mmCIF file with all atom_site columns, C-alpha atoms in Angstrom:
data_model
loop_
_atom_site.group_PDB
_atom_site.id
_atom_site.type_symbol
_atom_site.label_atom_id
_atom_site.label_alt_id
_atom_site.label_comp_id
_atom_site.label_asym_id
_atom_site.label_entity_id
_atom_site.label_seq_id
_atom_site.pdbx_PDB_ins_code
_atom_site.Cartn_x
_atom_site.Cartn_y
_atom_site.Cartn_z
_atom_site.occupancy
_atom_site.B_iso_or_equiv
_atom_site.pdbx_formal_charge
_atom_site.auth_seq_id
_atom_site.auth_comp_id
_atom_site.auth_asym_id
_atom_site.auth_atom_id
_atom_site.pdbx_PDB_model_num
ATOM 1   C CA . MET A 1 1   ? 0.070  0.045  -0.170 1.00 41.00 ? 9   MET A CA 1
ATOM 2   C CA . ASN A 1 2   ? 0.973  3.557  -0.702 1.00 39.00 ? 10  ASN A CA 1
ATOM 3   C CA . PRO A 1 3   ? 2.273  5.541  1.974  1.00 40.00 ? 11  PRO A CA 1
ATOM 4   C CA . LEU A 1 4   ? 0.551  8.472  1.023  1.00 38.00 ? 12  LEU A CA 1
ATOM 5   C CA . ASN A 1 5   ? -2.904 6.825  0.659  1.00 38.00 ? 13  ASN A CA 1
ATOM 6   C CA . VAL A 1 6   ? -2.342 5.500  4.294  1.00 37.00 ? 14  VAL A CA 1
ATOM 7   C CA . LEU A 1 7   ? -1.945 9.379  5.469  1.00 38.00 ? 15  LEU A CA 1
ATOM 8   C CA . GLN A 1 8   ? -5.148 10.295 3.183  1.00 38.00 ? 16  GLN A CA 1
ATOM 9   C CA . THR A 1 9   ? -7.396 7.796  4.677  1.00 37.00 ? 17  THR A CA 1
ATOM 10  C CA . ALA A 1 10  ? -6.143 7.942  8.176  1.00 37.00 ? 18  ALA A CA 1
ATOM 11  C CA . SER A 1 11  ? -8.292 9.477  10.700 1.00 36.00 ? 19  SER A CA 1
ATOM 12  C CA . PHE A 1 12  ? -7.003 12.539 12.385 1.00 37.00 ? 20  PHE A CA 1
ATOM 13  C CA . SER A 1 13  ? -6.383 10.793 15.688 1.00 41.00 ? 21  SER A CA 1
ATOM 14  C CA . SER A 1 14  ? -4.313 8.014  13.932 1.00 42.00 ? 22  SER A CA 1
ATOM 15  C CA . LYS A 1 15  ? -1.939 10.411 12.373 1.00 46.00 ? 23  LYS A CA 1
ATOM 16  C CA . PRO A 1 16  ? 0.186  11.288 15.353 1.00 52.00 ? 24  PRO A CA 1
ATOM 17  C CA . THR A 1 17  ? 0.468  7.381  16.151 1.00 56.00 ? 25  THR A CA 1
ATOM 18  C CA . LEU A 1 18  ? 1.407  6.821  12.381 1.00 54.00 ? 26  LEU A CA 1
ATOM 19  C CA . PHE A 1 19  ? 3.902  9.644  12.377 1.00 55.00 ? 27  PHE A CA 1
ATOM 20  C CA . LYS A 1 20  ? 5.439  8.361  15.969 1.00 58.00 ? 28  LYS A CA 1
ATOM 21  C CA . SER A 1 21  ? 5.679  4.811  14.420 1.00 60.00 ? 29  SER A CA 1
ATOM 22  C CA . TRP A 1 22  ? 7.620  6.252  11.569 1.00 64.00 ? 30  TRP A CA 1
ATOM 23  C CA . ASP A 1 23  ? 9.717  8.424  13.879 1.00 63.00 ? 31  ASP A CA 1
ATOM 24  C CA . TYR A 1 24  ? 10.670 5.326  15.831 1.00 62.00 ? 32  TYR A CA 1
ATOM 25  C CA . GLN A 1 25  ? 11.658 3.389  12.590 1.00 65.00 ? 33  GLN A CA 1
ATOM 26  C CA . LEU A 1 26  ? 13.800 6.459  11.300 1.00 70.00 ? 34  LEU A CA 1
ATOM 27  C CA . PHE A 1 27  ? 15.204 7.261  14.363 1.00 72.00 ? 35  PHE A CA 1
ATOM 28  C CA . PRO A 1 28  ? 15.379 3.879  16.800 1.00 77.00 ? 36  PRO A CA 1
ATOM 29  C CA . ARG A 1 29  ? 15.610 5.092  20.522 1.00 82.00 ? 37  ARG A CA 1
ATOM 30  C CA . HIS A 1 30  ? 18.377 3.775  22.652 1.00 86.00 ? 38  HIS A CA 1
ATOM 31  C CA . CYS A 1 31  ? 19.071 4.114  26.257 1.00 91.00 ? 39  CYS A CA 1
ATOM 32  C CA . VAL A 1 32  ? 21.499 6.825  27.226 1.00 91.00 ? 40  VAL A CA 1
ATOM 33  C CA . LEU A 1 33  ? 22.828 4.692  30.152 1.00 93.00 ? 41  LEU A CA 1
ATOM 34  C CA . CYS A 1 34  ? 23.150 0.973  28.664 1.00 94.00 ? 42  CYS A CA 1
ATOM 35  C CA . ASP A 1 35  ? 22.671 1.846  24.997 1.00 90.00 ? 43  ASP A CA 1
ATOM 36  C CA . SER A 1 36  ? 20.451 -1.161 24.720 1.00 89.00 ? 44  SER A CA 1
ATOM 37  C CA . HIS A 1 37  ? 17.657 -0.472 21.635 1.00 84.00 ? 45  HIS A CA 1
ATOM 38  C CA . ILE A 1 38  ? 14.297 0.544  23.030 1.00 82.00 ? 46  ILE A CA 1
ATOM 39  C CA . SER A 1 39  ? 11.540 -0.805 20.855 1.00 76.00 ? 47  SER A CA 1
ATOM 40  C CA . ALA A 1 40  ? 8.635  0.991  19.363 1.00 67.00 ? 48  ALA A CA 1
ATOM 41  C CA . GLU A 1 41  ? 6.125  -1.446 20.537 1.00 64.00 ? 49  GLU A CA 1
ATOM 42  C CA . LYS A 1 42  ? 7.513  -0.989 24.057 1.00 60.00 ? 50  LYS A CA 1
ATOM 43  C CA . LEU A 1 43  ? 7.276  3.110  23.481 1.00 58.00 ? 51  LEU A CA 1
ATOM 44  C CA . THR A 1 44  ? 3.790  2.817  21.918 1.00 50.00 ? 52  THR A CA 1
ATOM 45  C CA . HIS A 1 45  ? 2.628  0.670  25.028 1.00 46.00 ? 53  HIS A CA 1
ATOM 46  C CA . LEU A 1 46  ? 4.204  2.985  27.338 1.00 49.00 ? 54  LEU A CA 1
ATOM 47  C CA . ALA A 1 47  ? 2.731  6.079  25.550 1.00 47.00 ? 55  ALA A CA 1
ATOM 48  C CA . THR A 1 48  ? -0.824 4.802  26.460 1.00 41.00 ? 56  THR A CA 1
ATOM 49  C CA . SER A 1 49  ? 0.243  4.501  30.376 1.00 44.00 ? 57  SER A CA 1
ATOM 50  C CA . SER A 1 50  ? -1.716 6.997  32.489 1.00 41.00 ? 58  SER A CA 1
ATOM 51  C CA . ALA A 1 51  ? 1.689  8.030  34.018 1.00 46.00 ? 59  ALA A CA 1
ATOM 52  C CA . LEU A 1 52  ? 2.066  12.160 32.924 1.00 44.00 ? 60  LEU A CA 1
ATOM 53  C CA . PHE A 1 53  ? 5.898  11.866 32.175 1.00 42.00 ? 61  PHE A CA 1
ATOM 54  C CA . VAL A 1 54  ? 6.589  8.277  31.241 1.00 42.00 ? 62  VAL A CA 1
ATOM 55  C CA . VAL A 1 55  ? 6.878  8.978  27.406 1.00 45.00 ? 63  VAL A CA 1
ATOM 56  C CA . ASN A 1 56  ? 9.773  11.442 27.403 1.00 62.00 ? 64  ASN A CA 1
ATOM 57  C CA . ILE A 1 57  ? 11.771 9.210  30.043 1.00 76.00 ? 65  ILE A CA 1
ATOM 58  C CA . HIS A 1 58  ? 11.316 5.884  28.058 1.00 72.00 ? 66  HIS A CA 1
ATOM 59  C CA . GLU A 1 59  ? 12.416 7.386  25.016 1.00 80.00 ? 67  GLU A CA 1
ATOM 60  C CA . GLN A 1 60  ? 15.711 8.058  26.681 1.00 86.00 ? 68  GLN A CA 1
ATOM 61  C CA . LEU A 1 61  ? 15.741 5.185  29.671 1.00 89.00 ? 69  LEU A CA 1
ATOM 62  C CA . CYS A 1 62  ? 14.980 1.586  29.213 1.00 89.00 ? 70  CYS A CA 1
ATOM 63  C CA . GLU A 1 63  ? 12.652 0.217  31.848 1.00 88.00 ? 71  GLU A CA 1
ATOM 64  C CA . SER A 1 64  ? 15.861 -1.837 33.543 1.00 90.00 ? 72  SER A CA 1
ATOM 65  C CA . CYS A 1 65  ? 18.031 1.306  33.726 1.00 92.00 ? 73  CYS A CA 1
ATOM 66  C CA . CYS A 1 66  ? 15.081 3.273  35.085 1.00 89.00 ? 74  CYS A CA 1
ATOM 67  C CA . ALA A 1 67  ? 14.040 0.824  37.651 1.00 91.00 ? 75  ALA A CA 1
ATOM 68  C CA . GLU A 1 68  ? 17.787 0.950  38.645 1.00 94.00 ? 76  GLU A CA 1
ATOM 69  C CA . LEU A 1 69  ? 18.272 4.531  39.381 1.00 94.00 ? 77  LEU A CA 1
ATOM 70  C CA . PRO A 1 70  ? 19.266 5.249  42.801 1.00 94.00 ? 78  PRO A CA 1
ATOM 71  C CA . TYR A 1 71  ? 16.043 6.320  44.353 1.00 92.00 ? 79  TYR A CA 1
ATOM 72  C CA . ASN A 1 72  ? 16.612 8.181  47.635 1.00 90.00 ? 80  ASN A CA 1
ATOM 73  C CA . THR A 1 73  ? 13.736 6.322  49.425 1.00 86.00 ? 81  THR A CA 1
ATOM 74  C CA . SER A 1 74  ? 14.736 6.842  53.252 1.00 86.00 ? 82  SER A CA 1
ATOM 75  C CA . ALA A 1 75  ? 16.324 9.992  53.626 1.00 88.00 ? 83  ALA A CA 1
ATOM 76  C CA . CYS A 1 76  ? 17.062 12.646 56.117 1.00 89.00 ? 84  CYS A CA 1
ATOM 77  C CA . ALA A 1 77  ? 14.712 15.765 56.150 1.00 86.00 ? 85  ALA A CA 1
ATOM 78  C CA . PHE A 1 78  ? 17.232 18.208 56.522 1.00 88.00 ? 86  PHE A CA 1
ATOM 79  C CA . CYS A 1 79  ? 20.498 16.938 54.837 1.00 87.00 ? 87  CYS A CA 1
ATOM 80  C CA . ALA A 1 80  ? 18.713 14.629 52.362 1.00 87.00 ? 88  ALA A CA 1
ATOM 81  C CA . LEU A 1 81  ? 21.519 11.954 52.920 1.00 88.00 ? 89  LEU A CA 1
ATOM 82  C CA . PRO A 1 82  ? 20.034 8.300  53.331 1.00 88.00 ? 90  PRO A CA 1
ATOM 83  C CA . LEU A 1 83  ? 19.235 7.494  56.477 1.00 88.00 ? 91  LEU A CA 1
ATOM 84  C CA . PRO A 1 84  ? 20.953 3.907  57.584 1.00 83.00 ? 92  PRO A CA 1
ATOM 85  C CA . HIS A 1 85  ? 18.620 0.944  57.237 1.00 79.00 ? 93  HIS A CA 1
ATOM 86  C CA . TYR A 1 86  ? 18.774 0.151  60.955 1.00 77.00 ? 94  TYR A CA 1
ATOM 87  C CA . LEU A 1 87  ? 17.026 3.443  62.076 1.00 73.00 ? 95  LEU A CA 1
ATOM 88  C CA . SER A 1 88  ? 13.087 3.100  62.600 1.00 59.00 ? 96  SER A CA 1
ATOM 89  C CA . LYS A 1 89  ? 10.824 4.113  59.566 1.00 70.00 ? 97  LYS A CA 1
ATOM 90  C CA . HIS A 1 90  ? 9.581  6.697  62.007 1.00 73.00 ? 98  HIS A CA 1
ATOM 91  C CA . GLN A 1 91  ? 12.819 8.654  62.229 1.00 81.00 ? 99  GLN A CA 1
ATOM 92  C CA . THR A 1 92  ? 12.958 11.490 59.814 1.00 84.00 ? 100 THR A CA 1
ATOM 93  C CA . HIS A 1 93  ? 16.374 12.925 60.823 1.00 87.00 ? 101 HIS A CA 1
ATOM 94  C CA . CYS A 1 94  ? 20.046 11.654 61.010 1.00 88.00 ? 102 CYS A CA 1
ATOM 95  C CA . GLY A 1 95  ? 22.018 11.738 64.210 1.00 86.00 ? 103 GLY A CA 1
ATOM 96  C CA . ARG A 1 96  ? 23.813 14.889 62.838 1.00 89.00 ? 104 ARG A CA 1
ATOM 97  C CA . CYS A 1 97  ? 20.704 16.872 61.858 1.00 89.00 ? 105 CYS A CA 1
ATOM 98  C CA . ALA A 1 98  ? 18.571 16.245 65.038 1.00 87.00 ? 106 ALA A CA 1
ATOM 99  C CA . LYS A 1 99  ? 21.167 17.934 66.997 1.00 90.00 ? 107 LYS A CA 1
ATOM 100 C CA . GLU A 1 100 ? 21.195 21.141 64.781 1.00 87.00 ? 108 GLU A CA 1
ATOM 101 C CA . ILE A 1 101 ? 18.643 24.231 64.080 1.00 87.00 ? 109 ILE A CA 1
ATOM 102 C CA . TRP A 1 102 ? 17.467 24.225 60.783 1.00 82.00 ? 110 TRP A CA 1
ATOM 103 C CA . GLU A 1 103 ? 16.135 27.269 58.986 1.00 85.00 ? 111 GLU A CA 1
ATOM 104 C CA . VAL A 1 104 ? 14.375 25.252 56.185 1.00 81.00 ? 112 VAL A CA 1
ATOM 105 C CA . ASP A 1 105 ? 11.146 22.847 56.910 1.00 81.00 ? 113 ASP A CA 1
ATOM 106 C CA . GLN A 1 106 ? 12.605 20.212 54.576 1.00 81.00 ? 114 GLN A CA 1
ATOM 107 C CA . ILE A 1 107 ? 14.962 19.234 51.896 1.00 84.00 ? 115 ILE A CA 1
ATOM 108 C CA . PHE A 1 108 ? 13.866 16.606 49.109 1.00 85.00 ? 116 PHE A CA 1
ATOM 109 C CA . SER A 1 109 ? 16.469 14.774 46.893 1.00 87.00 ? 117 SER A CA 1
ATOM 110 C CA . PRO A 1 110 ? 14.445 12.174 44.922 1.00 90.00 ? 118 PRO A CA 1
ATOM 111 C CA . TYR A 1 111 ? 17.794 10.507 44.081 1.00 92.00 ? 119 TYR A CA 1
ATOM 112 C CA . ARG A 1 112 ? 21.148 9.606  45.474 1.00 91.00 ? 120 ARG A CA 1
ATOM 113 C CA . TYR A 1 113 ? 24.180 11.059 43.265 1.00 89.00 ? 121 TYR A CA 1
ATOM 114 C CA . ALA A 1 114 ? 25.100 7.384  42.241 1.00 92.00 ? 122 ALA A CA 1
ATOM 115 C CA . ASP A 1 115 ? 25.333 5.103  39.515 1.00 92.00 ? 123 ASP A CA 1
ATOM 116 C CA . GLY A 1 116 ? 23.068 6.099  36.590 1.00 94.00 ? 124 GLY A CA 1
ATOM 117 C CA . MET A 1 117 ? 21.934 9.494  38.037 1.00 94.00 ? 125 MET A CA 1
ATOM 118 C CA . LYS A 1 118 ? 25.473 10.242 38.718 1.00 94.00 ? 126 LYS A CA 1
ATOM 119 C CA . TYR A 1 119 ? 26.485 9.756  35.062 1.00 94.00 ? 127 TYR A CA 1
ATOM 120 C CA . LEU A 1 120 ? 23.367 11.630 34.027 1.00 94.00 ? 128 LEU A CA 1
ATOM 121 C CA . ILE A 1 121 ? 24.335 14.634 36.234 1.00 91.00 ? 129 ILE A CA 1
ATOM 122 C CA . SER A 1 122 ? 28.033 14.725 35.590 1.00 91.00 ? 130 SER A CA 1
ATOM 123 C CA . ALA A 1 123 ? 27.446 14.288 31.666 1.00 92.00 ? 131 ALA A CA 1
ATOM 124 C CA . PHE A 1 124 ? 24.894 17.316 31.773 1.00 90.00 ? 132 PHE A CA 1
ATOM 125 C CA . LYS A 1 125 ? 27.022 19.468 34.164 1.00 88.00 ? 133 LYS A CA 1
ATOM 126 C CA . PHE A 1 126 ? 30.528 18.764 32.896 1.00 90.00 ? 134 PHE A CA 1
ATOM 127 C CA . GLY A 1 127 ? 30.342 17.051 29.762 1.00 87.00 ? 135 GLY A CA 1
ATOM 128 C CA . LYS A 1 128 ? 27.679 19.827 28.350 1.00 85.00 ? 136 LYS A CA 1
ATOM 129 C CA . ARG A 1 129 ? 25.299 17.006 27.335 1.00 87.00 ? 137 ARG A CA 1
ATOM 130 C CA . LEU A 1 130 ? 22.446 19.539 27.331 1.00 87.00 ? 138 LEU A CA 1
ATOM 131 C CA . ALA A 1 131 ? 20.036 17.016 25.721 1.00 84.00 ? 139 ALA A CA 1
ATOM 132 C CA . PHE A 1 132 ? 19.796 15.704 29.251 1.00 88.00 ? 140 PHE A CA 1
ATOM 133 C CA . THR A 1 133 ? 18.097 18.358 30.389 1.00 86.00 ? 141 THR A CA 1
ATOM 134 C CA . ALA A 1 134 ? 14.738 17.445 29.786 1.00 86.00 ? 142 ALA A CA 1
ATOM 135 C CA . LEU A 1 135 ? 15.468 14.057 30.871 1.00 89.00 ? 143 LEU A CA 1
ATOM 136 C CA . LEU A 1 136 ? 16.671 15.148 34.321 1.00 90.00 ? 144 LEU A CA 1
ATOM 137 C CA . ALA A 1 137 ? 13.915 17.487 34.540 1.00 86.00 ? 145 ALA A CA 1
ATOM 138 C CA . GLU A 1 138 ? 11.188 15.056 34.005 1.00 88.00 ? 146 GLU A CA 1
ATOM 139 C CA . LEU A 1 139 ? 12.674 12.580 36.464 1.00 91.00 ? 147 LEU A CA 1
ATOM 140 C CA . PHE A 1 140 ? 13.104 14.902 39.135 1.00 87.00 ? 148 PHE A CA 1
ATOM 141 C CA . LEU A 1 141 ? 9.610  16.414 38.652 1.00 85.00 ? 149 LEU A CA 1
ATOM 142 C CA . GLN A 1 142 ? 7.995  12.808 38.532 1.00 86.00 ? 150 GLN A CA 1
ATOM 143 C CA . GLN A 1 143 ? 9.772  11.849 41.786 1.00 88.00 ? 151 GLN A CA 1
ATOM 144 C CA . LEU A 1 144 ? 8.440  15.457 43.113 1.00 85.00 ? 152 LEU A CA 1
ATOM 145 C CA . THR A 1 145 ? 4.912  15.010 41.876 1.00 84.00 ? 153 THR A CA 1
ATOM 146 C CA . GLU A 1 146 ? 4.732  11.230 43.548 1.00 87.00 ? 154 GLU A CA 1
ATOM 147 C CA . ALA A 1 147 ? 6.339  12.604 46.959 1.00 84.00 ? 155 ALA A CA 1
ATOM 148 C CA . SER A 1 148 ? 2.963  14.539 47.493 1.00 80.00 ? 156 SER A CA 1
ATOM 149 C CA . LEU A 1 149 ? 4.723  17.250 49.196 1.00 80.00 ? 157 LEU A CA 1
ATOM 150 C CA . PRO A 1 150 ? 2.983  20.539 50.182 1.00 80.00 ? 158 PRO A CA 1
ATOM 151 C CA . PRO A 1 151 ? 3.683  23.308 47.892 1.00 79.00 ? 159 PRO A CA 1
ATOM 152 C CA . VAL A 1 152 ? 7.223  24.499 47.710 1.00 75.00 ? 160 VAL A CA 1
ATOM 153 C CA . ASP A 1 153 ? 8.604  27.968 47.975 1.00 74.00 ? 161 ASP A CA 1
ATOM 154 C CA . TYR A 1 154 ? 11.801 27.107 45.989 1.00 72.00 ? 162 TYR A CA 1
ATOM 155 C CA . LEU A 1 155 ? 13.399 24.625 43.912 1.00 70.00 ? 163 LEU A CA 1
ATOM 156 C CA . LEU A 1 156 ? 17.187 24.572 43.836 1.00 71.00 ? 164 LEU A CA 1
ATOM 157 C CA . PRO A 1 157 ? 19.888 21.950 42.457 1.00 67.00 ? 165 PRO A CA 1
ATOM 158 C CA . ILE A 1 158 ? 22.451 21.660 45.241 1.00 65.00 ? 166 ILE A CA 1
ATOM 159 C CA . PRO A 1 159 ? 25.248 19.554 44.443 1.00 61.00 ? 167 PRO A CA 1
ATOM 160 C CA . ALA A 1 160 ? 26.294 16.902 47.165 1.00 54.00 ? 168 ALA A CA 1
#
């Protein structure tokens, strides 16, 4: 079948899907961390997901690398460093920060500076990989949204 006929007979709602399919075939996606191929079928499946930011992230990171990002799941509310595993789940501050007076209510750091996140941030910051800007913004925004934090006054990137 002639591709032009497909375009002419396609409904308006199917055109973006058709163009996306061609885009994936002409410009295959590869994970920026492990360089594995990200299939168009997987991207199409993820695009229909209900998550708000999943499409952009999964066009640049494979599912495996995304799952292995160093999420900062248990961190001190003031310094955002990971809390030791032996501390109770109800403790929100590390020993050092519990002794100090802080001028902030909370610091939120969604990822530890390790592994894949360390590579992404270092490549962006020192390697001038500006293409990682949107990916990092989406990753951080997704975690900020999922954390259900109260409205914030400032959002500042602070190096460790």
